[in-house]
Short mmCIF file of C-alpha atoms in Angstrom, two decimals:
data_model
loop_
_atom_site.label_atom_id
_atom_site.label_comp_id
_atom_site.label_asym_id
_atom_site.label_seq_id
_atom_site.Cartn_x
_atom_site.Cartn_y
_atom_site.Cartn_z
CA MET A 1 91.99 70.26 -21.36
CA ILE A 2 90.03 69.06 -24.12
CA VAL A 3 91.98 67.93 -27.07
CA TYR A 4 90.68 66.99 -30.60
CA VAL A 5 91.95 63.75 -31.91
CA LYS A 6 92.13 62.07 -35.31
CA GLY A 7 92.89 58.35 -35.26
CA ASP A 8 92.42 55.15 -33.89
CA LEU A 9 91.25 55.58 -29.99
CA LEU A 10 92.77 51.97 -28.80
CA ASN A 11 96.48 52.75 -30.68
CA ASP A 12 96.23 56.02 -28.01
CA ASP A 13 99.06 56.53 -25.35
CA ALA A 14 96.86 58.51 -22.91
CA GLU A 15 96.95 56.91 -19.19
CA ALA A 16 93.22 55.30 -19.67
CA LEU A 17 91.23 54.80 -22.15
CA VAL A 18 87.33 55.53 -22.24
CA ASN A 19 84.84 51.98 -23.28
CA ALA A 20 81.40 52.83 -24.21
CA VAL A 21 78.90 49.73 -22.97
CA ASN A 22 76.53 48.54 -21.71
CA THR A 23 75.53 47.21 -18.43
CA VAL A 24 74.56 43.92 -19.13
CA GLY A 25 77.79 42.24 -20.22
CA VAL A 26 77.74 42.25 -23.70
CA MET A 27 80.39 43.89 -26.02
CA GLY A 28 79.45 42.50 -29.54
CA LYS A 29 79.64 45.43 -31.52
CA GLY A 30 81.49 48.60 -32.63
CA LEU A 31 84.52 50.03 -30.73
CA ALA A 32 82.81 48.05 -27.40
CA TYR A 33 84.01 44.96 -29.11
CA GLN A 34 87.28 46.46 -30.30
CA PHE A 35 88.07 46.59 -26.85
CA LYS A 36 87.39 43.12 -25.85
CA GLU A 37 89.61 41.96 -28.30
CA LYS A 38 92.15 44.03 -27.31
CA PHE A 39 92.34 43.65 -23.31
CA HIS A 40 90.47 40.84 -23.03
CA GLU A 41 91.00 40.99 -18.99
CA ASN A 42 88.85 44.36 -19.15
CA PHE A 43 86.25 42.12 -20.70
CA LEU A 44 86.06 39.30 -18.11
CA ILE A 45 86.39 41.74 -15.48
CA TYR A 46 83.59 43.52 -16.89
CA ARG A 47 81.06 40.86 -17.62
CA ASP A 48 81.64 39.56 -14.30
CA VAL A 49 80.60 42.51 -13.18
CA CYS A 50 77.96 42.90 -15.47
CA LYS A 51 76.40 39.39 -14.11
CA LYS A 52 76.70 40.60 -10.51
CA GLU A 53 74.66 43.48 -11.39
CA LEU A 54 76.93 46.06 -9.99
CA LEU A 55 77.08 48.05 -13.38
CA SER A 56 74.13 51.32 -13.80
CA VAL A 57 73.83 54.27 -16.25
CA GLY A 58 75.99 57.03 -14.47
CA LYS A 59 78.64 54.77 -13.38
CA VAL A 60 81.73 54.00 -14.94
CA LEU A 61 84.16 50.42 -13.79
CA LEU A 62 87.87 51.35 -13.91
CA VAL A 63 89.98 48.42 -14.62
CA GLU A 64 93.32 48.63 -13.69
CA THR A 65 95.88 46.95 -16.42
CA ASP A 66 99.29 45.24 -15.96
CA GLU A 67 102.13 46.81 -14.62
CA GLY A 68 104.05 49.61 -16.97
CA SER A 69 101.34 48.65 -19.80
CA ILE A 70 99.97 51.86 -21.67
CA PRO A 71 96.61 52.81 -20.86
CA ASN A 72 97.58 52.30 -17.60
CA TYR A 73 93.79 51.80 -17.14
CA ILE A 74 90.26 51.35 -19.10
CA ILE A 75 86.92 53.25 -18.26
CA ASN A 76 84.02 51.40 -19.28
CA PHE A 77 81.70 53.79 -19.48
CA PRO A 78 77.67 52.62 -19.98
CA THR A 79 76.11 54.85 -22.16
CA LYS A 80 72.69 52.80 -22.55
CA ALA A 81 71.82 49.77 -20.21
CA HIS A 82 71.25 46.73 -22.58
CA TRP A 83 72.78 46.16 -25.76
CA ARG A 84 69.37 46.35 -27.85
CA GLY A 85 68.74 49.49 -26.21
CA LYS A 86 69.59 52.78 -26.89
CA SER A 87 71.31 55.42 -25.14
CA LYS A 88 70.00 58.51 -23.45
CA ILE A 89 71.66 61.99 -22.78
CA GLU A 90 70.81 61.96 -19.35
CA TYR A 91 73.48 58.61 -19.06
CA ILE A 92 76.28 60.64 -20.39
CA GLU A 93 75.96 63.46 -18.36
CA GLU A 94 75.78 61.28 -15.30
CA GLY A 95 78.56 59.50 -16.45
CA LEU A 96 80.62 62.26 -16.93
CA ASN A 97 80.32 63.34 -14.15
CA ASP A 98 81.43 60.31 -12.28
CA LEU A 99 84.26 59.95 -14.64
CA ILE A 100 85.56 63.06 -13.62
CA LYS A 101 85.43 61.78 -10.28
CA VAL A 102 87.31 59.08 -11.13
CA VAL A 103 89.35 60.10 -12.93
CA LYS A 104 90.29 62.44 -10.39
CA GLU A 105 90.58 59.88 -7.72
CA ASN A 106 92.99 57.77 -9.47
CA GLN A 107 95.27 61.04 -9.87
CA ILE A 108 95.16 60.59 -13.65
CA ASN A 109 96.51 62.92 -15.90
CA SER A 110 95.40 61.86 -20.04
CA VAL A 111 92.28 60.27 -21.31
CA ALA A 112 91.43 59.21 -24.71
CA LEU A 113 87.30 59.18 -25.13
CA PRO A 114 84.65 58.15 -28.30
CA ALA A 115 82.10 59.90 -28.94
CA LEU A 116 79.71 58.49 -26.10
CA GLY A 117 76.45 57.30 -26.84
CA SER A 118 76.05 59.19 -30.76
CA GLY A 119 77.35 56.13 -32.70
CA LEU A 120 75.49 52.93 -31.93
CA GLY A 121 73.77 54.68 -29.05
CA GLY A 122 71.95 56.84 -31.62
CA LEU A 123 72.52 59.95 -29.80
CA PRO A 124 73.39 63.27 -31.96
CA TRP A 125 77.07 63.99 -31.54
CA SER A 126 76.10 67.57 -31.61
CA GLN A 127 74.24 67.33 -28.04
CA VAL A 128 77.11 64.99 -26.94
CA GLU A 129 79.52 67.33 -27.59
CA ARG A 130 77.83 70.13 -26.33
CA VAL A 131 77.38 67.86 -23.25
CA MET A 132 81.24 66.65 -22.97
CA LEU A 133 82.63 70.54 -23.53
CA ASP A 134 80.15 71.82 -20.81
CA LYS A 135 81.57 68.65 -18.15
CA LEU A 136 84.84 68.53 -19.14
CA SER A 137 86.34 71.31 -20.54
CA ASN A 138 86.82 73.69 -16.97
CA ILE A 139 88.73 70.68 -15.18
CA GLU A 140 92.45 71.51 -14.94
CA ASN A 141 95.30 69.45 -15.35
CA ILE A 142 93.73 66.79 -17.38
CA GLU A 143 94.08 66.54 -20.67
CA TRP A 144 90.88 65.27 -22.21
CA ARG A 145 91.36 63.84 -25.86
CA ILE A 146 88.22 63.34 -27.95
CA TYR A 147 87.83 61.18 -31.10
CA ALA A 148 85.24 63.19 -32.29
CA PRO A 149 83.12 61.09 -35.53
CA ASN A 150 84.47 61.90 -38.66
CA ASN A 151 86.96 63.71 -37.28
CA THR A 152 84.97 67.10 -37.49
CA PRO A 153 85.00 69.08 -34.31
CA ASN A 154 82.48 71.48 -33.92
CA LEU A 155 84.78 74.78 -33.16
CA ARG A 156 82.54 77.46 -34.62
CA LYS A 157 81.25 80.70 -32.89
CA LYS A 158 77.70 79.92 -30.98
CA LEU A 159 75.01 81.19 -32.78
CA PRO A 160 73.11 84.38 -30.88
CA LEU A 161 69.68 83.87 -30.27
CA THR A 162 67.30 85.62 -32.20
CA GLU A 163 63.47 87.15 -32.43
CA GLY A 164 62.98 84.28 -35.29
CA ARG A 165 65.09 81.47 -34.17
CA SER A 166 63.24 82.19 -30.91
CA ILE A 167 59.59 81.69 -32.69
CA LEU A 168 60.88 79.05 -34.30
CA ILE A 169 62.09 77.14 -31.57
CA TYR A 170 58.58 78.32 -29.30
CA THR A 171 56.56 76.63 -32.56
CA LEU A 172 58.48 73.09 -32.43
CA ASN A 173 58.18 72.97 -28.43
CA TYR A 174 54.52 73.57 -28.20
CA TYR A 175 53.90 71.10 -31.02
CA LEU A 176 56.20 68.61 -28.79
CA ARG A 177 54.12 69.73 -26.00
CA MET A 178 50.67 68.57 -27.29
CA THR A 179 52.00 65.74 -29.29
CA LYS A 180 53.85 64.23 -25.81
CA LYS A 181 56.83 63.53 -27.27
CA GLN A 182 60.86 64.46 -26.94
CA GLN A 183 61.38 64.99 -30.37
CA LEU A 184 59.92 65.64 -34.14
CA THR A 185 61.09 65.06 -37.39
CA GLU A 186 62.16 67.82 -40.05
CA LEU A 187 59.10 67.09 -41.95
CA GLU A 188 56.90 67.65 -39.53
CA ILE A 189 58.81 71.34 -39.04
CA HIS A 190 58.42 72.37 -42.52
CA CYS A 191 55.03 71.89 -42.30
CA LEU A 192 54.40 74.00 -38.79
CA MET A 193 56.63 76.40 -40.86
CA TYR A 194 54.43 76.42 -43.96
CA LEU A 195 51.35 76.64 -42.06
CA LEU A 196 52.83 79.47 -39.79
CA GLN A 197 53.66 81.41 -42.95
CA CYS A 198 50.20 81.31 -43.98
CA ASN A 199 48.74 82.17 -41.18
CA GLY A 200 51.15 85.83 -42.17
CA LEU A 201 54.32 85.35 -39.25
CA SER A 202 56.99 84.75 -41.80
CA LEU A 203 60.46 84.17 -40.82
CA THR A 204 63.57 86.56 -42.81
CA GLY A 205 63.98 84.79 -45.42
CA ILE A 206 62.26 81.41 -45.85
CA LYS A 207 59.92 81.08 -48.47
CA PHE A 208 58.30 77.49 -49.71
CA ASN A 209 59.02 76.89 -53.08
CA GLU A 210 59.39 73.87 -52.94
CA PHE A 211 57.00 70.70 -52.67
CA ARG A 212 59.37 67.60 -51.53
CA GLU A 213 56.80 64.91 -49.77
CA VAL A 214 55.19 68.47 -47.84
CA PRO A 215 55.51 72.18 -48.80
CA PHE A 216 59.55 72.82 -48.60
CA SER A 217 62.27 75.48 -48.20
CA ASP A 218 65.66 74.57 -48.69
CA VAL A 219 66.11 77.74 -46.41
CA LEU A 220 64.46 76.45 -43.74
CA HIS A 221 66.74 72.71 -43.97
CA VAL A 222 69.97 75.01 -44.23
CA ALA A 223 69.00 76.92 -41.53
CA LEU A 224 68.32 74.15 -39.28
CA SER A 225 71.60 72.72 -39.98
CA LYS A 226 73.79 75.36 -38.77
CA MET A 227 71.01 75.62 -35.62
CA ASP A 228 72.61 71.76 -34.83
CA GLY A 229 74.18 71.86 -31.39
CA ASP A 230 73.19 75.07 -30.33
CA PHE A 231 69.44 74.99 -30.15
CA LEU A 232 68.46 71.53 -31.16
CA TYR A 233 70.00 68.28 -32.13
CA ILE A 234 69.35 66.26 -35.23
CA SER A 235 69.60 62.98 -35.53
CA GLY A 236 69.65 61.29 -38.95
CA VAL A 237 71.83 63.93 -40.64
CA ASN A 238 71.67 63.66 -44.23
CA LYS A 239 68.87 61.22 -44.06
CA PRO A 240 65.53 62.23 -45.91
CA ILE A 241 63.20 65.30 -44.19
CA GLN A 242 60.64 62.05 -42.80
CA SER A 243 63.64 59.89 -41.12
CA SER A 244 65.60 63.23 -39.53
CA PHE A 245 64.74 63.59 -35.86
CA ILE A 246 65.13 66.70 -34.15
CA THR A 247 65.23 67.43 -30.29
CA LEU A 248 65.51 70.64 -28.69
CA GLU A 249 67.75 72.09 -26.67
CA SER A 250 66.25 72.85 -22.80
CA LYS A 251 67.77 75.74 -22.20
CA ILE A 252 67.30 77.13 -25.29
CA VAL A 253 63.58 76.89 -24.87
CA VAL A 254 63.55 78.90 -21.65
CA GLU A 255 65.91 81.65 -23.42
CA ALA A 256 62.96 81.64 -26.05
CA LYS A 257 60.15 82.45 -24.27
CA LYS A 258 61.78 84.69 -22.97
CA LEU A 259 62.36 86.69 -25.29
CA LEU A 260 58.95 86.65 -26.78
CA GLN A 261 56.89 86.91 -24.25
CA LYS A 262 55.37 90.63 -25.00
CA LYS A 263 55.34 89.51 -28.69
CA VAL A 264 51.08 88.63 -28.29
CA GLU A 265 50.38 89.19 -31.92
CA LYS A 266 52.94 86.43 -32.97
CA ILE A 267 52.74 83.93 -30.33
CA LYS A 268 48.63 84.90 -30.83
CA LYS A 269 49.26 83.39 -34.82
CA ILE A 270 51.07 80.20 -33.47
CA SER A 271 48.56 79.10 -31.12
CA ASP A 272 46.21 79.38 -33.94
CA VAL A 273 48.57 76.95 -35.90
CA MET A 274 48.30 75.12 -33.23
CA GLU A 275 44.27 74.95 -32.71
CA LEU A 276 43.86 74.23 -36.55
CA ILE A 277 46.63 70.78 -36.27
CA SER A 278 44.67 69.84 -32.88
CA GLY A 279 44.16 65.84 -34.35
CA TYR A 280 46.98 65.92 -37.08
CA GLU A 281 50.12 65.70 -34.65
CA SER A 282 51.82 63.40 -36.32
CA LYS A 283 53.76 62.71 -39.28
CA ASP A 284 50.82 61.56 -41.56
CA GLY A 285 48.50 64.23 -39.62
CA MET A 286 51.07 67.33 -40.86
CA ALA A 287 51.71 65.46 -44.30
CA ILE A 288 47.90 65.68 -44.94
CA ILE A 289 46.51 69.50 -43.46
CA SER A 290 49.24 71.29 -44.77
CA THR A 291 49.87 69.92 -48.40
CA ALA A 292 45.53 70.49 -48.41
CA LEU A 293 46.18 74.08 -47.65
CA TRP A 294 49.57 73.61 -50.54
CA VAL A 295 47.09 72.13 -52.88
CA ALA A 296 44.08 75.14 -52.47
CA ASN A 297 46.84 77.55 -52.31
CA GLU A 298 48.35 76.42 -55.40
CA ASN A 299 45.27 75.97 -57.14
CA LYS A 300 43.34 79.21 -56.68
CA ASN A 301 41.83 80.38 -59.54
CA ALA A 302 41.92 76.32 -61.40
CA ASN A 303 38.66 74.12 -61.41
CA VAL A 304 40.42 70.93 -59.86
CA ASP A 305 39.10 68.71 -56.89
CA LEU A 306 41.48 69.59 -54.42
CA ALA A 307 40.57 66.15 -52.19
CA ASN A 308 41.59 63.97 -54.72
CA THR A 309 44.51 65.95 -56.50
CA THR A 310 46.01 66.28 -52.52
CA LEU A 311 45.20 61.79 -51.90
CA ASP A 312 47.04 61.81 -55.34
CA ILE A 313 50.19 63.69 -53.94
CA ILE A 314 50.26 62.14 -50.61
CA SER A 315 48.58 58.77 -51.07
CA ASN A 316 52.79 57.42 -51.70
CA ASN A 317 54.06 57.89 -48.75
CA PHE A 318 51.69 58.66 -46.07
CA ASN A 319 48.96 56.41 -44.89
CA SER A 320 45.47 58.06 -45.72
CA SER A 321 42.00 57.80 -47.72
CA ASN A 322 39.55 60.63 -49.28
CA GLY A 323 37.45 60.58 -45.65
CA VAL A 324 40.27 62.02 -44.15
CA VAL A 325 41.52 64.26 -47.14
CA LYS A 326 38.11 65.75 -47.23
CA GLY A 327 38.65 65.90 -43.41
CA ALA A 328 41.40 67.93 -43.59
CA PHE A 329 39.56 70.84 -45.91
CA VAL A 330 36.69 70.84 -43.73
CA ARG A 331 39.28 71.43 -40.96
CA LEU A 332 40.85 74.66 -43.42
CA TYR A 333 37.18 75.86 -44.18
CA GLU A 334 35.50 75.37 -40.76
CA GLU A 335 38.98 77.24 -38.91
CA LYS A 336 38.51 80.21 -41.67
CA TRP A 337 42.06 79.54 -43.80
CA LEU A 338 40.60 78.73 -46.67
CA PRO A 339 37.21 81.07 -48.02
CA LEU A 340 33.86 79.38 -48.58
CA ASN A 341 33.11 79.29 -51.78
#
Protein backbone atom coordinates (compact mmCIF):
# COMPACT_ATOMS: atom_id res chain seq x y z
CA MET A 1 0.00 0.00 0.00
CA ILE A 2 1.23 3.48 -0.89
CA VAL A 3 0.55 6.46 1.37
CA TYR A 4 1.56 10.06 0.71
CA VAL A 5 2.83 11.72 3.87
CA LYS A 6 3.53 15.34 4.80
CA GLY A 7 6.20 16.49 7.21
CA ASP A 8 9.70 15.40 8.17
CA LEU A 9 10.73 11.96 6.96
CA LEU A 10 13.35 11.73 9.71
CA ASN A 11 10.60 11.80 12.33
CA ASP A 12 8.49 9.12 10.67
CA ASP A 13 7.79 6.06 12.83
CA ALA A 14 8.14 3.57 9.96
CA GLU A 15 10.25 0.47 10.61
CA ALA A 16 12.70 1.59 7.91
CA LEU A 17 13.73 4.98 6.60
CA VAL A 18 15.23 5.29 3.12
CA ASN A 19 18.22 7.60 2.71
CA ALA A 20 19.17 8.71 -0.83
CA VAL A 21 22.97 8.50 -1.17
CA ASN A 22 25.86 8.28 -3.64
CA THR A 23 28.41 5.46 -3.84
CA VAL A 24 31.52 7.40 -2.77
CA GLY A 25 30.75 7.77 0.93
CA VAL A 26 29.74 11.44 1.03
CA MET A 27 26.65 12.77 2.79
CA GLY A 28 27.30 16.46 2.31
CA LYS A 29 23.98 18.04 1.39
CA GLY A 30 20.23 17.84 1.67
CA LEU A 31 18.42 14.97 3.35
CA ALA A 32 21.52 12.76 3.34
CA TYR A 33 23.35 15.30 5.49
CA GLN A 34 20.45 15.28 7.95
CA PHE A 35 20.65 11.48 8.08
CA LYS A 36 24.37 11.79 8.78
CA GLU A 37 23.72 14.12 11.70
CA LYS A 38 20.90 12.08 13.23
CA PHE A 39 22.12 8.54 12.48
CA HIS A 40 25.90 8.87 12.65
CA GLU A 41 26.57 5.16 13.12
CA ASN A 42 24.74 4.50 9.85
CA PHE A 43 27.00 7.05 8.15
CA LEU A 44 30.17 5.37 9.46
CA ILE A 45 29.03 1.96 8.19
CA TYR A 46 27.98 3.44 4.85
CA ARG A 47 31.29 5.30 4.46
CA ASP A 48 33.29 2.14 5.24
CA VAL A 49 31.32 0.13 2.67
CA CYS A 50 31.94 2.83 0.06
CA LYS A 51 35.68 2.91 0.81
CA LYS A 52 35.77 -0.81 0.09
CA GLU A 53 33.84 -0.12 -3.15
CA LEU A 54 31.10 -2.53 -2.09
CA LEU A 55 28.15 -0.23 -2.80
CA SER A 56 26.89 0.38 -6.32
CA VAL A 57 23.83 1.90 -7.96
CA GLY A 58 21.02 -0.60 -8.21
CA LYS A 59 21.82 -2.04 -4.77
CA VAL A 60 20.76 -0.80 -1.35
CA LEU A 61 22.63 -0.95 1.95
CA LEU A 62 20.57 -2.04 4.96
CA VAL A 63 21.84 -0.85 8.34
CA GLU A 64 20.19 -2.00 11.56
CA THR A 65 19.81 0.63 14.27
CA ASP A 66 20.04 0.07 18.03
CA GLU A 67 17.81 -2.72 19.27
CA GLY A 68 14.35 -1.51 20.18
CA SER A 69 14.78 1.93 18.63
CA ILE A 70 12.68 3.51 15.89
CA PRO A 71 13.41 3.21 13.04
CA ASN A 72 14.67 -0.36 13.15
CA TYR A 73 16.57 0.10 9.90
CA ILE A 74 18.14 2.73 7.69
CA ILE A 75 18.18 1.73 4.03
CA ASN A 76 20.82 3.64 2.07
CA PHE A 77 19.63 3.90 -1.54
CA PRO A 78 22.20 5.06 -4.16
CA THR A 79 20.48 7.45 -6.56
CA LYS A 80 23.75 8.56 -8.17
CA ALA A 81 27.27 7.21 -8.52
CA HIS A 82 29.26 10.32 -7.52
CA TRP A 83 27.94 13.16 -5.40
CA ARG A 84 28.88 15.60 -8.16
CA GLY A 85 26.86 13.67 -10.74
CA LYS A 86 23.16 13.46 -11.51
CA SER A 87 20.71 10.68 -10.87
CA LYS A 88 19.46 8.46 -13.67
CA ILE A 89 16.02 6.94 -13.80
CA GLU A 90 17.50 3.47 -14.35
CA TYR A 91 19.30 3.82 -11.02
CA ILE A 92 15.93 4.38 -9.37
CA GLU A 93 14.31 1.46 -11.18
CA GLU A 94 17.10 -0.99 -10.35
CA GLY A 95 17.39 0.28 -6.79
CA LEU A 96 13.67 -0.13 -6.16
CA ASN A 97 13.88 -3.75 -7.29
CA ASP A 98 16.62 -4.39 -4.72
CA LEU A 99 14.79 -2.36 -2.07
CA ILE A 100 11.70 -4.54 -2.44
CA LYS A 101 13.85 -7.66 -2.18
CA VAL A 102 15.63 -6.46 0.97
CA VAL A 103 12.41 -5.28 2.64
CA LYS A 104 10.73 -8.63 2.03
CA GLU A 105 13.75 -10.62 3.22
CA ASN A 106 13.83 -8.69 6.50
CA GLN A 107 10.05 -8.78 6.96
CA ILE A 108 9.80 -5.01 7.17
CA ASN A 109 6.19 -3.82 7.24
CA SER A 110 6.53 -0.06 6.78
CA VAL A 111 9.03 2.05 4.83
CA ALA A 112 9.32 5.84 4.52
CA LEU A 113 10.85 7.09 1.27
CA PRO A 114 11.92 10.48 -0.07
CA ALA A 115 11.49 11.59 -3.69
CA LEU A 116 14.39 9.44 -4.88
CA GLY A 117 16.72 11.30 -7.23
CA SER A 118 14.41 14.23 -7.82
CA GLY A 119 15.97 16.73 -5.43
CA LEU A 120 19.70 17.28 -5.80
CA GLY A 121 19.68 14.36 -8.24
CA GLY A 122 17.86 16.46 -10.84
CA LEU A 123 15.23 13.96 -12.03
CA PRO A 124 11.68 15.24 -12.62
CA TRP A 125 9.48 14.17 -9.73
CA SER A 126 6.71 13.20 -12.16
CA GLN A 127 9.06 10.63 -13.72
CA VAL A 128 10.33 9.30 -10.40
CA GLU A 129 6.82 9.11 -8.99
CA ARG A 130 5.58 7.06 -11.94
CA VAL A 131 8.41 4.54 -11.44
CA MET A 132 7.81 4.35 -7.69
CA LEU A 133 4.08 3.79 -8.18
CA ASP A 134 4.70 1.11 -10.82
CA LYS A 135 7.19 -0.74 -8.61
CA LEU A 136 5.59 -0.42 -5.18
CA SER A 137 1.82 -0.23 -5.60
CA ASN A 138 1.28 -3.98 -5.99
CA ILE A 139 3.50 -5.10 -3.11
CA GLU A 140 1.20 -6.61 -0.49
CA ASN A 141 1.44 -6.24 3.29
CA ILE A 142 3.98 -3.41 3.17
CA GLU A 143 3.15 0.25 3.72
CA TRP A 144 5.23 2.57 1.57
CA ARG A 145 5.13 6.13 2.88
CA ILE A 146 6.17 8.58 0.18
CA TYR A 147 7.29 12.10 0.99
CA ALA A 148 6.58 13.94 -2.26
CA PRO A 149 8.22 17.30 -3.08
CA ASN A 150 6.10 20.20 -1.82
CA ASN A 151 3.70 17.57 -0.47
CA THR A 152 1.80 17.52 -3.76
CA PRO A 153 1.14 13.93 -4.85
CA ASN A 154 -0.13 13.28 -8.33
CA LEU A 155 -3.59 11.78 -7.88
CA ARG A 156 -5.21 12.63 -11.21
CA LYS A 157 -6.32 10.11 -13.79
CA LYS A 158 -4.01 9.22 -16.63
CA LEU A 159 -4.55 11.25 -19.80
CA PRO A 160 -5.79 9.50 -22.95
CA LEU A 161 -3.39 9.36 -25.90
CA THR A 162 -5.23 11.31 -28.60
CA GLU A 163 -4.13 11.76 -32.20
CA GLY A 164 -2.98 15.31 -31.45
CA ARG A 165 -0.84 14.18 -28.53
CA SER A 166 0.51 11.35 -30.68
CA ILE A 167 1.58 13.85 -33.34
CA LEU A 168 3.38 15.89 -30.70
CA ILE A 169 5.14 12.85 -29.20
CA TYR A 170 6.03 11.48 -32.65
CA THR A 171 7.51 14.83 -33.69
CA LEU A 172 9.56 15.24 -30.53
CA ASN A 173 10.87 11.69 -30.75
CA TYR A 174 11.83 12.23 -34.41
CA TYR A 175 13.76 15.34 -33.38
CA LEU A 176 15.49 13.57 -30.48
CA ARG A 177 16.62 10.79 -32.80
CA MET A 178 18.13 13.41 -35.10
CA THR A 179 19.95 15.13 -32.24
CA LYS A 180 20.95 11.83 -30.60
CA LYS A 181 19.95 13.29 -27.24
CA GLN A 182 17.66 12.09 -24.47
CA GLN A 183 15.91 15.39 -23.84
CA LEU A 184 15.08 18.73 -25.44
CA THR A 185 14.05 22.14 -24.18
CA GLU A 186 10.53 23.50 -24.21
CA LEU A 187 11.88 26.27 -26.45
CA GLU A 188 12.74 23.70 -29.12
CA ILE A 189 9.25 22.22 -28.82
CA HIS A 190 7.59 25.58 -29.52
CA CYS A 191 9.84 26.02 -32.55
CA LEU A 192 9.06 22.54 -33.86
CA MET A 193 5.32 22.86 -33.46
CA TYR A 194 5.31 26.32 -35.03
CA LEU A 195 7.10 24.95 -38.08
CA LEU A 196 4.69 22.02 -38.18
CA GLN A 197 1.73 24.40 -38.10
CA CYS A 198 3.26 26.47 -40.91
CA ASN A 199 3.51 23.24 -42.89
CA GLY A 200 -0.23 22.68 -42.61
CA LEU A 201 -0.42 20.36 -39.61
CA SER A 202 -2.10 22.19 -36.74
CA LEU A 203 -3.03 20.69 -33.40
CA THR A 204 -6.44 21.58 -31.99
CA GLY A 205 -6.45 24.84 -30.07
CA ILE A 206 -2.75 25.59 -30.47
CA LYS A 207 -2.08 29.04 -31.89
CA PHE A 208 1.21 30.88 -32.06
CA ASN A 209 0.04 34.42 -31.47
CA GLU A 210 2.88 35.44 -29.17
CA PHE A 211 6.63 35.79 -29.49
CA ARG A 212 8.71 35.01 -26.39
CA GLU A 213 12.26 34.63 -27.70
CA VAL A 214 10.71 32.26 -30.31
CA PRO A 215 7.18 31.76 -31.68
CA PHE A 216 5.23 30.82 -28.55
CA SER A 217 1.88 29.19 -27.80
CA ASP A 218 0.46 29.50 -24.31
CA VAL A 219 -1.95 26.65 -25.09
CA LEU A 220 0.99 24.40 -25.97
CA HIS A 221 2.79 25.42 -22.78
CA VAL A 222 -0.24 24.43 -20.68
CA ALA A 223 -0.69 21.19 -22.66
CA LEU A 224 2.89 20.14 -21.93
CA SER A 225 2.32 20.72 -18.22
CA LYS A 226 -0.79 18.53 -18.31
CA MET A 227 1.14 15.75 -20.06
CA ASP A 228 3.89 15.81 -17.43
CA GLY A 229 4.02 12.42 -15.72
CA ASP A 230 1.93 10.59 -18.33
CA PHE A 231 3.60 11.11 -21.70
CA LEU A 232 6.68 13.12 -20.85
CA TYR A 233 8.67 14.40 -17.91
CA ILE A 234 9.53 18.04 -17.29
CA SER A 235 12.69 18.98 -15.43
CA GLY A 236 12.69 22.66 -14.58
CA VAL A 237 9.02 23.40 -13.96
CA ASN A 238 8.35 27.15 -13.73
CA LYS A 239 11.68 27.93 -15.37
CA PRO A 240 12.10 29.86 -18.66
CA ILE A 241 11.37 27.73 -21.72
CA GLN A 242 15.06 27.58 -22.69
CA SER A 243 15.85 26.07 -19.25
CA SER A 244 12.95 23.64 -19.01
CA PHE A 245 14.04 20.19 -20.23
CA ILE A 246 11.66 17.48 -21.38
CA THR A 247 12.14 13.72 -21.63
CA LEU A 248 9.70 11.38 -23.37
CA GLU A 249 8.16 8.28 -21.84
CA SER A 250 9.45 5.45 -24.06
CA LYS A 251 6.28 3.35 -23.81
CA ILE A 252 4.18 6.28 -25.03
CA VAL A 253 6.49 6.76 -28.03
CA VAL A 254 5.68 3.21 -29.14
CA GLU A 255 1.95 3.79 -28.69
CA ALA A 256 2.09 7.09 -30.60
CA LYS A 257 3.83 5.42 -33.53
CA LYS A 258 1.14 2.73 -33.66
CA LEU A 259 -1.64 5.29 -33.58
CA LEU A 260 -0.11 7.25 -36.47
CA GLN A 261 1.16 4.37 -38.60
CA LYS A 262 -1.61 4.81 -41.18
CA LYS A 263 -1.56 8.63 -41.14
CA VAL A 264 0.78 8.86 -44.13
CA GLU A 265 0.10 12.50 -45.02
CA LYS A 266 0.65 13.72 -41.47
CA ILE A 267 3.88 11.76 -41.10
CA LYS A 268 5.03 13.28 -44.41
CA LYS A 269 4.44 16.78 -43.05
CA ILE A 270 6.49 15.94 -39.96
CA SER A 271 9.27 14.55 -42.17
CA ASP A 272 9.24 17.77 -44.22
CA VAL A 273 9.87 19.77 -41.05
CA MET A 274 12.78 17.52 -40.11
CA GLU A 275 14.27 17.94 -43.57
CA LEU A 276 13.99 21.72 -43.24
CA ILE A 277 15.76 21.85 -39.86
CA SER A 278 18.61 19.51 -40.77
CA GLY A 279 21.69 21.27 -39.45
CA TYR A 280 19.62 23.44 -37.11
CA GLU A 281 18.99 20.78 -34.45
CA SER A 282 19.91 22.79 -31.38
CA LYS A 283 18.37 25.43 -29.16
CA ASP A 284 20.08 28.24 -31.07
CA GLY A 285 19.50 26.69 -34.47
CA MET A 286 15.80 26.10 -33.89
CA ALA A 287 15.39 29.65 -32.59
CA ILE A 288 17.06 31.07 -35.69
CA ILE A 289 15.11 29.19 -38.35
CA SER A 290 11.72 29.45 -36.63
CA THR A 291 12.20 33.15 -35.93
CA ALA A 292 13.23 33.75 -39.53
CA LEU A 293 9.99 32.17 -40.72
CA TRP A 294 8.01 34.09 -38.10
CA VAL A 295 9.49 37.41 -39.23
CA ALA A 296 8.74 36.59 -42.87
CA ASN A 297 5.15 35.60 -42.10
CA GLU A 298 4.56 38.69 -39.96
CA ASN A 299 5.94 41.05 -42.62
CA LYS A 300 4.48 39.64 -45.83
CA ASN A 301 3.32 43.02 -47.08
CA ALA A 302 6.00 45.17 -45.46
CA ASN A 303 9.15 46.45 -47.09
CA VAL A 304 11.67 45.35 -44.44
CA ASP A 305 15.06 43.67 -44.40
CA LEU A 306 14.03 40.25 -43.12
CA ALA A 307 17.53 39.06 -42.21
CA ASN A 308 18.45 42.19 -40.23
CA THR A 309 15.07 42.23 -38.49
CA THR A 310 15.51 38.59 -37.49
CA LEU A 311 19.06 39.18 -36.26
CA ASP A 312 17.91 42.14 -34.16
CA ILE A 313 15.26 39.98 -32.50
CA ILE A 314 17.41 36.97 -31.63
CA SER A 315 20.85 38.52 -31.05
CA ASN A 316 20.24 39.19 -27.35
CA ASN A 317 19.44 35.58 -26.51
CA PHE A 318 21.12 33.32 -29.06
CA ASN A 319 24.47 32.88 -30.77
CA SER A 320 24.05 34.10 -34.33
CA SER A 321 25.40 36.34 -37.05
CA ASN A 322 24.13 38.02 -40.19
CA GLY A 323 25.57 35.21 -42.27
CA VAL A 324 23.87 32.50 -40.21
CA VAL A 325 20.51 34.27 -40.40
CA LYS A 326 20.83 34.79 -44.15
CA GLY A 327 21.64 31.08 -44.43
CA ALA A 328 18.38 30.28 -42.65
CA PHE A 329 16.44 32.35 -45.18
CA VAL A 330 18.28 30.61 -48.04
CA ARG A 331 17.14 27.27 -46.59
CA LEU A 332 13.54 28.48 -46.29
CA TYR A 333 13.53 29.66 -49.91
CA GLU A 334 15.26 26.53 -51.25
CA GLU A 335 12.83 24.22 -49.44
CA LYS A 336 9.92 26.39 -50.70
CA TRP A 337 8.72 27.40 -47.27
CA LEU A 338 8.86 30.99 -48.50
CA PRO A 339 7.93 32.20 -51.99
CA LEU A 340 10.66 33.59 -54.20
CA ASN A 341 10.03 37.21 -55.22
